[in-house]
DNA sequence: AAACATATGTTAGATTATCTGACATGAAAT
DNA sequence: ATTTCATGTCAGATAATCTAACATATGTTT
């Protein structure tokens, strides 16, 4: 378990390769990054470089998307802090609102989507990149 | 062991990444390709795409280079057909010459370089890319 | 139904990464 | 003293990727 973590987080793959490997569009991949589901590294020249872990995560996301889960659901699953671009002033109110929502509506939302998603047990904590390496 | 071969031959890495991973210059990598030591795939747009096996091979080559073996030696080791760009007319004579050389000088060359190279037993038939993946 | 939000497509213009081919060069071989 | 080898470096061309903006289909709210 030592260097394995390092290896799996090593930034190696261009977005073109990741598109092929995941069957996602560049737009989708960038959109998921925008929503902080992944955080690929960058070259000096600002090109994205993805790790095995990034690709695994994208495969998981794709899985969820294919099963009808939306961004909000996926964010909940990965507990990514909600709220994308709100002014500091709005934030307080938004936070309050969110808290009010979270016990009622959010639970409902999650339950609905997860149940609808059907089978759902990725026992391993990573996607299917193992396909590509032994 | 089925898909493992496929996986190790899957073209995934840009030359920039391979440079970092192998600590070879782009010039060197292209030069070794020119001498048919590796044959990386290409994108539609003609950019090189390297596989794990390509990278392993480059690491081996680097090893040999570091130990003072020259192209000719490396080519012999991988038995890459010699002769780069000779006219058909010249080829006949060249072929004869080569055969005359091969039993005397070539053996000498090989022995000299291999012995000088010292320890030399990569038991596995691949380089150190295993470092990067589990 | 109308208005809005979400997720993705598409296009444009800019920039980076890579390509080939040529010339330069120090070290090694002849 | 020349050649050859292995690599560096540069120039000009092309491909891959980037961000930002607008377009849009589908789903959600009011």
Short mmCIF file of C-alpha atoms (C1' of nucleotides) in Angstrom, two decimals:
data_model
loop_
_atom_site.label_atom_id
_atom_site.label_comp_id
_atom_site.label_asym_id
_atom_site.label_seq_id
_atom_site.Cartn_x
_atom_site.Cartn_y
_atom_site.Cartn_z
CA UNK A 1 0.00 0.00 0.00
CA UNK A 2 2.89 2.48 0.06
CA UNK A 3 3.72 3.97 -3.28
CA UNK A 4 0.55 2.62 -4.77
CA UNK A 5 -1.30 5.73 -3.66
CA UNK A 6 1.33 7.89 -5.24
CA UNK A 7 1.21 5.92 -8.45
CA UNK A 8 -2.54 6.12 -8.68
CA UNK A 9 -2.38 9.88 -8.22
CA UNK A 10 0.39 10.49 -10.70
CA UNK A 11 -0.77 12.89 -13.44
CA UNK A 12 -0.20 11.03 -16.68
CA UNK A 13 -3.05 11.27 -19.15
CA UNK A 14 -4.16 13.99 -21.53
CA UNK A 15 -7.81 14.82 -21.88
CA UNK A 16 -7.93 13.20 -25.30
CA UNK A 17 -6.94 9.84 -23.88
CA UNK A 18 -9.32 10.24 -20.98
CA UNK A 19 -12.14 10.92 -23.43
CA UNK A 20 -11.43 7.63 -25.17
CA UNK A 21 -11.03 5.71 -21.96
CA UNK A 22 -14.19 7.02 -20.34
CA UNK A 23 -16.33 7.73 -23.39
CA UNK A 24 -17.07 11.17 -22.00
CA UNK A 25 -16.85 14.40 -24.01
CA UNK A 26 -14.26 17.04 -23.19
CA UNK A 27 -17.16 19.30 -22.27
CA UNK A 28 -18.45 16.79 -19.76
CA UNK A 29 -15.07 16.22 -18.20
CA UNK A 30 -14.47 19.96 -17.83
CA UNK A 31 -17.96 20.44 -16.46
CA UNK A 32 -17.40 17.85 -13.76
CA UNK A 33 -14.17 19.54 -12.86
CA UNK A 34 -15.99 22.87 -12.70
CA UNK A 35 -18.25 21.24 -10.15
CA UNK A 36 -15.23 20.00 -8.22
CA UNK A 37 -15.90 16.33 -8.69
CA UNK A 38 -12.35 15.96 -9.97
CA UNK A 39 -9.28 18.17 -9.79
CA UNK A 40 -6.84 17.09 -12.47
CA UNK A 41 -3.30 18.47 -12.37
CA UNK A 42 -2.02 20.89 -14.98
CA UNK A 43 1.07 21.12 -17.10
CA UNK A 44 3.14 24.27 -17.04
CA UNK A 45 1.18 25.33 -20.08
CA UNK A 46 -2.16 24.74 -18.36
CA UNK A 47 -3.16 21.53 -20.06
CA UNK A 48 -5.05 19.10 -17.83
CA UNK A 49 -3.24 15.93 -16.74
CA UNK A 50 -5.34 13.15 -15.26
CA UNK A 51 -4.34 10.40 -12.87
CA UNK A 52 -5.63 6.84 -12.65
CA UNK A 53 -7.74 7.96 -9.72
CA UNK A 54 -9.21 10.79 -11.76
CA UNK A 55 -10.17 8.33 -14.46
CA UNK A 56 -11.68 5.93 -11.94
CA UNK A 57 -13.74 8.73 -10.53
CA UNK A 58 -14.91 9.77 -13.98
CA UNK A 59 -15.98 6.20 -14.67
CA UNK A 60 -17.97 6.20 -11.46
CA UNK A 61 -19.54 9.53 -12.34
CA UNK A 62 -20.40 8.25 -15.78
CA UNK A 63 -22.04 5.26 -14.12
CA UNK A 64 -24.16 7.49 -11.93
CA UNK A 65 -25.06 9.77 -14.82
CA UNK A 66 -26.07 6.77 -16.91
CA UNK A 67 -28.33 5.73 -14.09
CA UNK A 68 -30.07 9.07 -14.06
CA UNK A 69 -28.40 10.65 -11.04
CA UNK A 70 -27.91 14.38 -11.55
CA UNK A 71 -25.07 16.65 -10.47
CA UNK A 72 -26.74 17.47 -7.17
CA UNK A 73 -27.02 13.80 -6.36
CA UNK A 74 -23.47 13.07 -7.32
CA UNK A 75 -22.24 15.99 -5.30
CA UNK A 76 -24.12 14.68 -2.30
CA UNK A 77 -22.61 11.26 -2.76
CA UNK A 78 -19.13 12.73 -2.83
CA UNK A 79 -20.20 15.40 -0.34
CA UNK A 80 -18.86 18.21 -2.41
CA UNK A 81 -19.79 21.52 -0.81
CA UNK A 82 -22.74 22.90 -2.75
CA UNK A 83 -23.09 26.52 -3.99
CA UNK A 84 -21.09 27.45 -6.99
CA UNK A 85 -20.76 31.23 -7.36
CA UNK A 86 -22.74 33.24 -4.86
CA UNK A 87 -21.77 36.58 -3.38
CA UNK A 88 -20.68 36.58 0.24
CA UNK A 89 -23.83 38.49 1.14
CA UNK A 90 -26.05 35.85 -0.38
CA UNK A 91 -24.06 33.08 1.17
CA UNK A 92 -25.43 33.54 4.67
CA UNK A 93 -29.03 33.31 3.54
CA UNK A 94 -28.20 30.53 1.15
CA UNK A 95 -26.52 28.60 3.90
CA UNK A 96 -29.56 28.98 6.15
CA UNK A 97 -31.84 27.91 3.32
CA UNK A 98 -29.66 24.99 2.54
CA UNK A 99 -29.75 23.81 6.12
CA UNK A 100 -33.54 24.07 6.14
CA UNK A 101 -33.67 22.11 2.95
CA UNK A 102 -31.16 19.56 3.89
CA UNK A 103 -33.25 17.66 6.37
CA UNK A 104 -36.36 17.51 4.30
CA UNK A 105 -35.94 17.99 0.61
CA UNK A 106 -32.37 16.90 0.22
CA UNK A 107 -33.03 13.61 1.96
CA UNK A 108 -36.01 13.13 -0.27
CA UNK A 109 -33.96 13.97 -3.34
CA UNK A 110 -31.20 11.61 -2.41
CA UNK A 111 -33.47 8.76 -1.51
CA UNK A 112 -35.48 9.16 -4.67
CA UNK A 113 -32.46 9.15 -6.89
CA UNK A 114 -30.57 6.44 -5.12
CA UNK A 115 -33.51 4.08 -5.01
CA UNK A 116 -34.26 4.78 -8.62
CA UNK A 117 -30.63 4.07 -9.36
CA UNK A 118 -31.16 0.43 -8.43
CA UNK A 119 -28.16 -1.76 -7.80
CA UNK A 120 -25.39 0.30 -6.41
CA UNK A 121 -22.66 -1.61 -4.65
CA UNK A 122 -19.25 -0.74 -5.95
CA UNK A 123 -17.52 -2.78 -3.29
CA UNK A 124 -14.11 -1.42 -4.27
CA UNK A 125 -13.50 2.24 -3.69
CA UNK A 126 -12.42 2.76 -7.24
CA UNK A 127 -13.80 2.41 -10.74
CA UNK A 128 -12.83 0.18 -13.55
CA UNK A 129 -9.40 1.47 -14.41
CA UNK A 130 -8.11 -1.85 -13.13
CA UNK A 131 -9.23 -3.02 -16.53
CA UNK A 132 -6.29 -1.21 -18.03
CA UNK A 133 -3.53 -2.33 -15.71
CA UNK A 134 -2.83 -5.54 -13.89
CA UNK B 1 -3.14 -13.96 -18.79
CA UNK B 2 -5.26 -12.55 -21.56
CA UNK B 3 -5.98 -8.86 -21.60
CA UNK B 4 -2.79 -7.98 -19.78
CA UNK B 5 -0.90 -7.98 -23.06
CA UNK B 6 -3.50 -5.73 -24.62
CA UNK B 7 -3.38 -3.36 -21.67
CA UNK B 8 0.37 -3.12 -21.73
CA UNK B 9 0.27 -2.30 -25.42
CA UNK B 10 -2.49 0.28 -25.20
CA UNK B 11 -1.26 3.65 -26.54
CA UNK B 12 -1.84 6.08 -23.71
CA UNK B 13 1.04 8.45 -23.08
CA UNK B 14 2.21 11.60 -24.82
CA UNK B 15 5.88 12.15 -25.45
CA UNK B 16 5.98 14.84 -22.78
CA UNK B 17 4.94 12.39 -20.09
CA UNK B 18 7.31 9.75 -21.40
CA UNK B 19 10.15 12.26 -21.19
CA UNK B 20 9.41 12.81 -17.52
CA UNK B 21 8.95 9.13 -16.79
CA UNK B 22 12.12 8.01 -18.52
CA UNK B 23 14.27 11.10 -18.15
CA UNK B 24 15.08 10.93 -21.84
CA UNK B 25 14.90 13.92 -24.20
CA UNK B 26 12.37 14.07 -27.01
CA UNK B 27 15.30 13.95 -29.39
CA UNK B 28 16.54 10.71 -27.87
CA UNK B 29 13.14 9.08 -27.92
CA UNK B 30 12.60 10.01 -31.56
CA UNK B 31 16.09 8.83 -32.42
CA UNK B 32 15.46 5.42 -30.89
CA UNK B 33 12.25 5.19 -32.83
CA UNK B 34 14.10 6.13 -35.99
CA UNK B 35 16.32 3.14 -35.29
CA UNK B 36 13.26 0.96 -34.82
CA UNK B 37 13.90 0.15 -31.21
CA UNK B 38 10.35 1.26 -30.46
CA UNK B 39 7.30 1.86 -32.63
CA UNK B 40 4.88 4.08 -30.74
CA UNK B 41 1.35 4.47 -32.11
CA UNK B 42 0.15 7.76 -33.54
CA UNK B 43 -2.93 9.87 -33.08
CA UNK B 44 -4.98 10.89 -36.09
CA UNK B 45 -2.98 14.09 -36.04
CA UNK B 46 0.34 12.22 -36.05
CA UNK B 47 1.32 12.75 -32.44
CA UNK B 48 3.14 9.82 -30.86
CA UNK B 49 1.29 7.76 -28.27
CA UNK B 50 3.34 5.41 -26.12
CA UNK B 51 2.27 2.24 -24.33
CA UNK B 52 3.51 0.82 -21.06
CA UNK B 53 5.61 -1.60 -23.07
CA UNK B 54 7.14 1.26 -25.01
CA UNK B 55 8.07 2.96 -21.78
CA UNK B 56 9.53 -0.23 -20.35
CA UNK B 57 11.62 -0.64 -23.43
CA UNK B 58 12.84 2.94 -23.23
CA UNK B 59 13.85 2.38 -19.63
CA UNK B 60 15.80 -0.67 -20.68
CA UNK B 61 17.44 1.26 -23.49
CA UNK B 62 18.34 4.06 -21.12
CA UNK B 63 19.88 1.49 -18.85
CA UNK B 64 22.03 0.15 -21.64
CA UNK B 65 23.00 3.62 -22.80
CA UNK B 66 23.94 4.55 -19.25
CA UNK B 67 26.16 1.52 -19.20
CA UNK B 68 27.96 2.62 -22.32
CA UNK B 69 26.34 0.34 -24.88
CA UNK B 70 25.92 2.08 -28.22
CA UNK B 71 23.09 1.87 -30.75
CA UNK B 72 24.75 -0.98 -32.63
CA UNK B 73 24.97 -2.97 -29.45
CA UNK B 74 21.40 -2.28 -28.48
CA UNK B 75 20.22 -3.17 -31.94
CA UNK B 76 22.04 -6.47 -31.70
CA UNK B 77 20.49 -7.17 -28.35
CA UNK B 78 17.03 -6.59 -29.75
CA UNK B 79 18.13 -8.05 -33.08
CA UNK B 80 16.86 -5.13 -35.07
CA UNK B 81 17.82 -5.54 -38.73
CA UNK B 82 20.81 -3.29 -39.37
CA UNK B 83 21.23 -0.97 -42.39
CA UNK B 84 19.23 2.18 -42.42
CA UNK B 85 19.00 3.80 -45.87
CA UNK B 86 21.00 2.15 -48.64
CA UNK B 87 20.07 1.94 -52.31
CA UNK B 88 19.02 -1.44 -53.65
CA UNK B 89 22.19 -1.64 -55.69
CA UNK B 90 24.36 -1.11 -52.67
CA UNK B 91 22.34 -3.54 -50.63
CA UNK B 92 23.74 -6.67 -52.23
CA UNK B 93 27.31 -5.72 -51.57
CA UNK B 94 26.41 -4.42 -48.14
CA UNK B 95 24.69 -7.67 -47.30
CA UNK B 96 27.75 -9.65 -48.31
CA UNK B 97 30.00 -7.35 -46.32
CA UNK B 98 27.76 -7.61 -43.31
CA UNK B 99 27.87 -11.38 -43.39
CA UNK B 100 31.63 -11.28 -43.55
CA UNK B 101 31.71 -8.95 -40.63
CA UNK B 102 29.16 -10.71 -38.56
CA UNK B 103 31.25 -13.66 -37.57
CA UNK B 104 34.38 -11.75 -36.73
CA UNK B 105 33.90 -8.13 -35.88
CA UNK B 106 30.32 -8.22 -34.74
CA UNK B 107 31.01 -10.93 -32.24
CA UNK B 108 33.96 -8.97 -31.01
CA UNK B 109 31.89 -5.82 -30.74
CA UNK B 110 29.13 -7.53 -28.85
CA UNK B 111 31.42 -9.34 -26.47
CA UNK B 112 33.38 -6.23 -25.75
CA UNK B 113 30.36 -4.15 -24.98
CA UNK B 114 28.46 -6.75 -23.07
CA UNK B 115 31.37 -7.65 -20.87
CA UNK B 116 32.11 -4.01 -20.26
CA UNK B 117 28.47 -3.53 -19.38
CA UNK B 118 28.95 -5.64 -16.27
CA UNK B 119 25.94 -7.03 -14.45
CA UNK B 120 23.19 -7.63 -16.89
CA UNK B 121 20.36 -9.82 -15.69
CA UNK B 122 17.00 -8.19 -16.01
CA UNK B 123 15.21 -11.37 -15.02
CA UNK B 124 11.84 -9.97 -16.00
CA UNK B 125 11.33 -9.27 -19.67
CA UNK B 126 10.26 -5.72 -18.98
CA UNK B 127 11.62 -2.56 -17.40
CA UNK B 128 10.59 -0.70 -14.36
CA UNK B 129 7.22 0.62 -15.34
CA UNK B 130 5.83 -1.67 -12.66
CA UNK B 131 7.01 1.10 -10.41
CA UNK B 132 4.14 3.22 -11.65
CA UNK B 133 1.30 0.74 -11.38
CA UNK B 134 0.46 -1.97 -8.95
"C1'" DA C 1 -47.97 27.20 -19.83
"C1'" DA C 2 -44.21 30.16 -19.06
"C1'" DA C 3 -40.02 30.83 -16.99
"C1'" DC C 4 -36.05 28.87 -15.24
"C1'" DA C 5 -32.33 25.59 -14.38
"C1'" DT C 6 -29.37 21.73 -15.84
"C1'" DA C 7 -26.25 19.29 -18.63
"C1'" DT C 8 -24.19 19.20 -22.83
"C1'" DG C 9 -23.08 20.72 -27.70
"C1'" DT C 10 -20.73 23.86 -30.63
"C1'" DT C 11 -17.89 27.60 -32.16
"C1'" DA C 12 -14.18 31.05 -32.02
"C1'" DG C 13 -9.71 32.77 -30.92
"C1'" DA C 14 -5.66 32.05 -28.28
"C1'" DT C 15 -1.93 29.21 -26.58
"C1'" DT C 16 0.75 24.90 -25.78
"C1'" DA C 17 2.65 20.59 -27.26
"C1'" DT C 18 4.37 18.03 -30.70
"C1'" DC C 19 5.98 17.13 -35.47
"C1'" DT C 20 9.59 16.98 -39.20
"C1'" DG C 21 13.75 18.51 -41.08
"C1'" DA C 22 17.96 20.89 -40.89
"C1'" DC C 23 22.13 22.33 -39.00
"C1'" DA C 24 25.57 22.33 -34.89
"C1'" DT C 25 28.71 19.75 -31.94
"C1'" DG C 26 31.48 17.05 -28.66
"C1'" DA C 27 33.07 12.41 -28.20
"C1'" DA C 28 34.47 8.27 -30.26
"C1'" DA C 29 36.07 5.55 -34.05
"C1'" DT C 30 38.78 5.10 -38.19
"C1'" DA D 1 42.50 14.52 -39.37
"C1'" DT D 2 38.28 12.94 -40.97
"C1'" DT D 3 34.05 10.53 -40.31
"C1'" DT D 4 30.49 8.69 -37.72
"C1'" DC D 5 27.48 8.67 -33.66
"C1'" DA D 6 24.31 10.47 -30.44
"C1'" DT D 7 22.32 14.37 -29.06
"C1'" DG D 8 21.22 19.46 -28.81
"C1'" DT D 9 18.88 23.22 -30.81
"C1'" DC D 10 16.14 25.98 -33.91
"C1'" DA D 11 12.44 27.09 -37.27
"C1'" DG D 12 8.07 26.63 -39.33
"C1'" DA D 13 3.92 23.85 -39.50
"C1'" DT D 14 0.10 21.44 -37.44
"C1'" DA D 15 -2.56 19.28 -33.72
"C1'" DA D 16 -4.47 19.28 -29.19
"C1'" DT D 17 -6.17 21.75 -25.63
"C1'" DC D 18 -7.74 25.96 -23.23
"C1'" DT D 19 -11.36 29.49 -21.87
"C1'" DA D 20 -15.43 31.98 -22.78
"C1'" DA D 21 -19.59 32.53 -24.92
"C1'" DC D 22 -23.77 31.31 -26.89
"C1'" DA D 23 -27.22 27.48 -28.31
"C1'" DT D 24 -30.43 23.95 -26.87
"C1'" DA D 25 -32.96 19.99 -25.33
"C1'" DT D 26 -34.84 18.16 -21.29
"C1'" DG D 27 -36.41 18.56 -16.77
"C1'" DT D 28 -38.23 21.49 -12.90
"C1'" DT D 29 -40.81 25.33 -10.62
"C1'" DT D 30 -44.10 28.67 -10.23
#
